Structures are given as structure tokens and as C-alpha cells.
Amino acid sequence: QVQLKQSGPGLVQPSQSLSITCTVSGFSLTSYGVHWVRQSPGKGLEWLGVIWSGGSTDYNAAFISRLSISKDNSKSQVFFKMNSLQANDTAIYYCAREDGYGNGAMDYWGQGTSVTVSS
Amino acid sequence: QIVLSQSPAILSASPGEKVTMTCRASSSVSYMHWYQQKPGSSPKPWIYATSNLASGVPARFSGSGSGTSYSLTISRVEAEDAATYYCQQWSSNPPKFTFGSGTKLEIK
């Protein structure tokens, strides 16, 4: 079955970077794109970026200067890195699979990585 | 840049009631997706492309709309429907995925 499992730190120092790995199973990264979405405490969902099946990326313009998404197809892993974190980056970060129909939906989600930015 | 506005922010209903929540886009969009999220859980796809229920979603749910106005309706609310529902759309040039602010459904 399709699964996305996330791993990453729960605590990040201000001005430091955040790295999260999303390991997928049940599908190939050469066939599906993977999005990253975050949810600040008590707030809604915010799209951060996507890596498409072919390896190209698109980012939310608000984060383009400090966000990087890459992947290793052979290991079924997607890598998320955000630089220069501040307190307002405290959030749950999710990876999610695009549904493959080209309509922008996300059909499977990881369990989320809760990240606190604090010294 | 398209902005999605959901209303109401909080919806309170008794079991068996019919409820409707709305998602309005700042510009016309081709379709809308909906997600359900319960506390402590990841969002789940609920309705695809305006009116297609995701696998396992009860038939009491339905979606409709076009242009700038979309809605999610529950014909007879049940306790298990308590959750926050988010609408979402995407634009392709440049690629941008946008979520609404959510409607929290509370069951009396």
C-alpha cells in the first residue's frame, strides 16, 4: 500500500536549517510528484513546494530563497531543506503525494513532522 | 494569485441536520478539492475535482460548484463528521497550490 514516512528533528535553533526526509513505498517517485505542506499551530495549511516525477521543482514564491527539495529515486526518498528558520516557522511539516491525474490534488500524506524553532 | 475564502469558519450542527460549507475563489477556477482533517491527524482527501468522493467517503457527502463558488454538503450530519474541512485549488502558471482557511464542523 502507499505510504509516506517522514523523519526529521523536532527542535531547530533559530537561524539554523531544517531537513526532513520523506521515504515512500507502494509507488515510484519516477511516476508521482511529492509536495510539501506545513501547518502552523492552530492555523491552516500552507503549500511550500513540489518535486515532480521528472525531478523539476516548483516553490511557493514566499519561500523560494530558502527552500530546497530534492530526491533519490533509487532510495524512494524525498529531501526537504529550509534555511534560516525563525520562530514563525514552527509548524507541522507534511509530505504528500500528487494524485497523478494532473488536477493538483494530494492523495496520500505523511504522518507529519512537528518542528519547533527555539533556542 | 488566487485566494480561497471559506465560510463559515465554525459550523455547529446537530446529528441528522443538513449542512453546507462554502469556498469562494478570488478568481474563477476550474474545480476544487476538499480535505478533511481531525485533530492530531494528517489531512485526508475527501472530494476530488469539485464533486468526486474519495475512496471510503460516505455518500451523505457531496460537492458542487463552478467558477468562483464551491460547496461541500452533508445531507445528514453524524458525530464522526466532526473535523475541519479545507478546500484547495491549483494554478498552473506559475504552479501554485492554495488552501482555504478551513471550516470547523462541530457536532452538538
Coordinates of C-alpha atoms in Angstrom, one line a residue:
Chain A
Q1 CA 0.0 0.0 0.0
V2 CA 1.0 3.6 -0.5
Q3 CA 2.9 5.1 2.5
L4 CA 4.9 8.2 3.1
K5 CA 7.0 8.2 6.3
Q6 CA 8.8 11.3 7.5
S7 CA 11.9 11.6 9.6
G8 CA 13.4 14.7 10.9
P9 CA 14.2 16.7 14.0
G10 CA 11.6 18.1 16.3
L11 CA 13.7 21.1 17.5
V12 CA 15.6 23.6 15.4
Q13 CA 17.7 26.5 16.7
P14 CA 16.8 30.0 15.3
S15 CA 18.7 30.8 12.1
Q16 CA 19.5 27.1 11.6
S17 CA 18.2 24.9 8.8
L18 CA 15.6 22.2 8.9
S19 CA 16.0 18.9 7.0
I20 CA 13.3 16.3 6.7
T21 CA 13.3 13.1 4.7
C22 CA 10.1 11.6 3.3
T23 CA 10.6 7.9 2.5
V24 CA 7.8 6.5 0.2
S25 CA 6.6 3.0 -0.5
G26 CA 4.0 1.5 -2.7
F27 CA 4.7 3.7 -5.6
S28 CA 7.7 5.1 -7.6
L29 CA 9.0 8.6 -7.4
T30 CA 9.6 8.4 -11.2
S31 CA 5.8 8.3 -11.6
Y32 CA 4.5 10.7 -9.0
G33 CA 5.4 14.1 -7.6
V34 CA 5.7 14.9 -3.9
H35 CA 4.5 18.1 -2.3
W36 CA 5.5 19.7 1.0
V37 CA 2.8 21.5 3.1
R38 CA 3.0 22.9 6.5
Q39 CA 0.5 23.8 9.3
S40 CA 1.4 26.4 11.9
P41 CA -0.1 25.9 15.4
G42 CA -3.8 26.4 15.3
K43 CA -3.6 27.6 11.7
G44 CA -4.5 26.3 8.2
L45 CA -2.5 24.6 5.5
E46 CA 0.3 26.3 3.5
W47 CA 1.8 24.8 0.4
L48 CA 5.6 25.1 0.3
G49 CA 6.8 23.3 -2.8
V50 CA 6.8 20.2 -5.0
I51 CA 9.2 18.0 -6.8
W52 CA 7.7 16.4 -9.9
S53 CA 8.3 12.9 -11.1
G54 CA 10.8 14.2 -13.7
G55 CA 12.8 15.9 -11.0
S56 CA 11.9 19.5 -11.6
T57 CA 10.7 21.6 -8.7
D58 CA 8.3 24.5 -8.0
Y59 CA 8.3 26.5 -4.9
N60 CA 5.9 28.9 -3.1
A61 CA 7.4 32.3 -4.0
A62 CA 7.4 33.3 -0.3
F63 CA 10.0 30.5 0.4
I64 CA 11.9 30.3 -2.9
S65 CA 15.1 31.9 -1.4
R66 CA 15.4 29.4 1.5
L67 CA 13.8 26.2 0.4
S68 CA 15.3 23.2 -1.5
I69 CA 13.6 19.9 -2.4
S70 CA 15.5 17.0 -4.0
K71 CA 15.1 13.3 -4.2
D72 CA 16.8 10.0 -4.7
N73 CA 14.5 7.8 -6.9
S74 CA 16.5 4.6 -6.2
K75 CA 16.1 5.0 -2.5
S76 CA 12.5 6.2 -2.7
Q77 CA 13.4 9.3 -0.7
V78 CA 12.5 13.0 -1.0
F79 CA 14.6 15.5 0.9
F80 CA 13.2 18.8 2.2
K81 CA 15.6 21.6 3.4
M82 CA 14.6 25.0 4.6
N83 CA 17.2 27.5 5.7
S84 CA 17.3 30.4 8.2
L85 CA 14.4 29.2 10.3
Q86 CA 12.7 31.6 12.7
A87 CA 10.1 31.2 15.4
N88 CA 7.2 31.7 13.0
D89 CA 8.4 28.6 11.1
T90 CA 7.3 26.5 14.0
A91 CA 4.8 24.1 12.4
I92 CA 3.9 20.6 11.4
Y93 CA 5.5 19.8 8.1
Y94 CA 3.9 17.2 5.8
C95 CA 4.9 15.5 2.6
A96 CA 2.1 14.4 0.3
R97 CA 1.8 12.6 -3.0
E98 CA 0.3 14.3 -6.0
D99 CA -2.6 12.1 -7.2
G100 CA -1.2 11.6 -10.7
Y101 CA -4.3 12.9 -12.5
G102 CA -2.8 16.3 -13.2
N103 CA -5.5 18.2 -11.3
G104 CA -3.4 19.3 -8.4
A105 CA -4.8 17.1 -5.7
M106 CA -2.8 15.3 -3.0
D107 CA -4.0 11.8 -2.3
Y108 CA -1.6 10.4 0.4
W109 CA 0.0 12.2 3.2
G110 CA 2.9 11.5 5.5
Q111 CA 2.3 11.5 9.3
G112 CA 3.8 15.0 9.7
T113 CA 6.9 16.2 11.4
S114 CA 6.3 18.6 14.3
V115 CA 9.1 21.2 14.3
T116 CA 9.7 23.8 17.0
V117 CA 12.1 26.7 16.3
S118 CA 13.5 27.7 19.7
S119 CA 16.8 28.2 21.4
Chain B
Q1 CA -2.7 34.8 -7.1
I2 CA -5.9 33.2 -6.2
V3 CA -7.2 33.5 -2.6
L4 CA -9.7 31.0 -1.2
S5 CA -12.2 32.1 1.4
Q6 CA -14.1 29.5 3.4
S7 CA -17.3 30.2 5.3
P8 CA -18.4 29.8 7.9
A9 CA -15.2 29.5 10.0
I10 CA -17.1 27.4 12.5
L11 CA -20.3 25.4 11.8
S12 CA -22.3 23.8 14.6
A13 CA -24.9 21.2 13.8
S14 CA -26.9 18.5 15.4
P15 CA -26.9 14.9 14.2
G16 CA -29.2 14.4 11.3
E17 CA -29.1 18.0 10.1
K18 CA -28.1 19.0 6.6
V19 CA -25.1 21.3 6.4
T20 CA -23.3 23.2 3.7
M21 CA -20.0 25.0 3.8
T22 CA -18.7 27.3 1.1
C23 CA -15.4 28.0 -0.6
R24 CA -15.1 31.2 -2.7
A25 CA -12.2 31.9 -5.0
S26 CA -11.0 35.4 -5.8
S27 CA -10.9 34.4 -9.5
S28 CA -12.6 31.7 -11.5
V29 CA -11.1 28.2 -11.1
S30 CA -11.9 25.0 -12.9
Y31 CA -12.5 22.8 -10.0
M32 CA -12.0 22.5 -6.2
H33 CA -10.6 19.7 -4.0
W34 CA -11.6 19.2 -0.4
Y35 CA -9.8 17.6 2.6
Q36 CA -10.9 16.5 6.0
Q37 CA -8.6 16.9 9.0
K38 CA -9.2 15.7 12.5
P39 CA -7.1 16.9 15.5
G40 CA -3.7 15.2 15.6
S41 CA -4.1 13.6 12.1
S42 CA -2.9 14.4 8.7
P43 CA -5.4 15.8 6.1
K44 CA -7.3 13.3 4.1
P45 CA -8.5 13.8 0.6
W46 CA -12.3 14.0 0.8
I47 CA -13.7 15.3 -2.5
Y48 CA -11.7 15.5 -5.8
A49 CA -12.3 17.9 -8.6
T50 CA -15.4 19.5 -7.1
S51 CA -17.8 16.5 -6.9
N52 CA -15.9 13.2 -6.8
L53 CA -15.9 11.5 -3.4
A54 CA -12.6 10.0 -2.3
S55 CA -12.5 6.3 -1.6
G56 CA -14.3 5.5 1.6
V57 CA -16.1 8.8 1.9
P58 CA -19.8 8.3 2.9
A59 CA -22.4 9.0 0.3
R60 CA -24.0 11.6 2.6
F61 CA -21.2 13.9 1.5
S62 CA -21.5 15.8 -1.8
G63 CA -19.6 18.6 -3.6
S64 CA -20.7 21.1 -6.2
G65 CA -19.9 24.4 -7.7
S66 CA -18.2 26.3 -10.5
G67 CA -16.4 29.5 -11.3
T68 CA -15.7 31.2 -8.0
S69 CA -18.1 29.4 -5.7
Y70 CA -17.9 25.8 -4.5
S71 CA -19.6 24.0 -1.7
L72 CA -19.4 20.8 0.4
T73 CA -22.7 19.5 1.7
I74 CA -23.5 16.8 4.2
S75 CA -27.1 15.6 3.9
R76 CA -27.4 14.2 7.4
V77 CA -24.5 15.0 9.8
E78 CA -23.1 12.3 12.0
A79 CA -20.9 12.6 15.0
E80 CA -17.9 11.2 13.1
D81 CA -18.1 14.1 10.7
A82 CA -16.7 16.5 13.3
A83 CA -13.5 17.8 11.7
T84 CA -12.0 20.8 9.8
Y85 CA -12.6 20.8 6.1
Y86 CA -10.2 22.6 3.8
C87 CA -10.7 23.5 0.1
Q88 CA -7.8 23.6 -2.3
Q89 CA -7.1 24.5 -5.8
W90 CA -4.0 24.9 -8.0
S91 CA -3.0 27.2 -10.8
S92 CA -0.5 26.1 -13.4
N93 CA 1.3 29.2 -14.5
P94 CA 3.2 29.6 -12.4
P95 CA 2.4 26.5 -10.4
K96 CA 0.8 27.4 -7.1
F97 CA -1.3 25.4 -4.7
T98 CA -3.6 27.2 -2.4
F99 CA -5.7 26.1 0.6
G100 CA -8.6 27.8 2.2
S101 CA -8.6 28.7 5.8
G102 CA -10.9 25.9 6.8
T103 CA -14.4 25.3 8.2
K104 CA -14.5 23.6 11.6
L105 CA -17.6 21.4 11.9
E106 CA -18.7 20.9 15.4
I107 CA -21.5 18.4 16.4
K108 CA -23.9 19.4 19.1

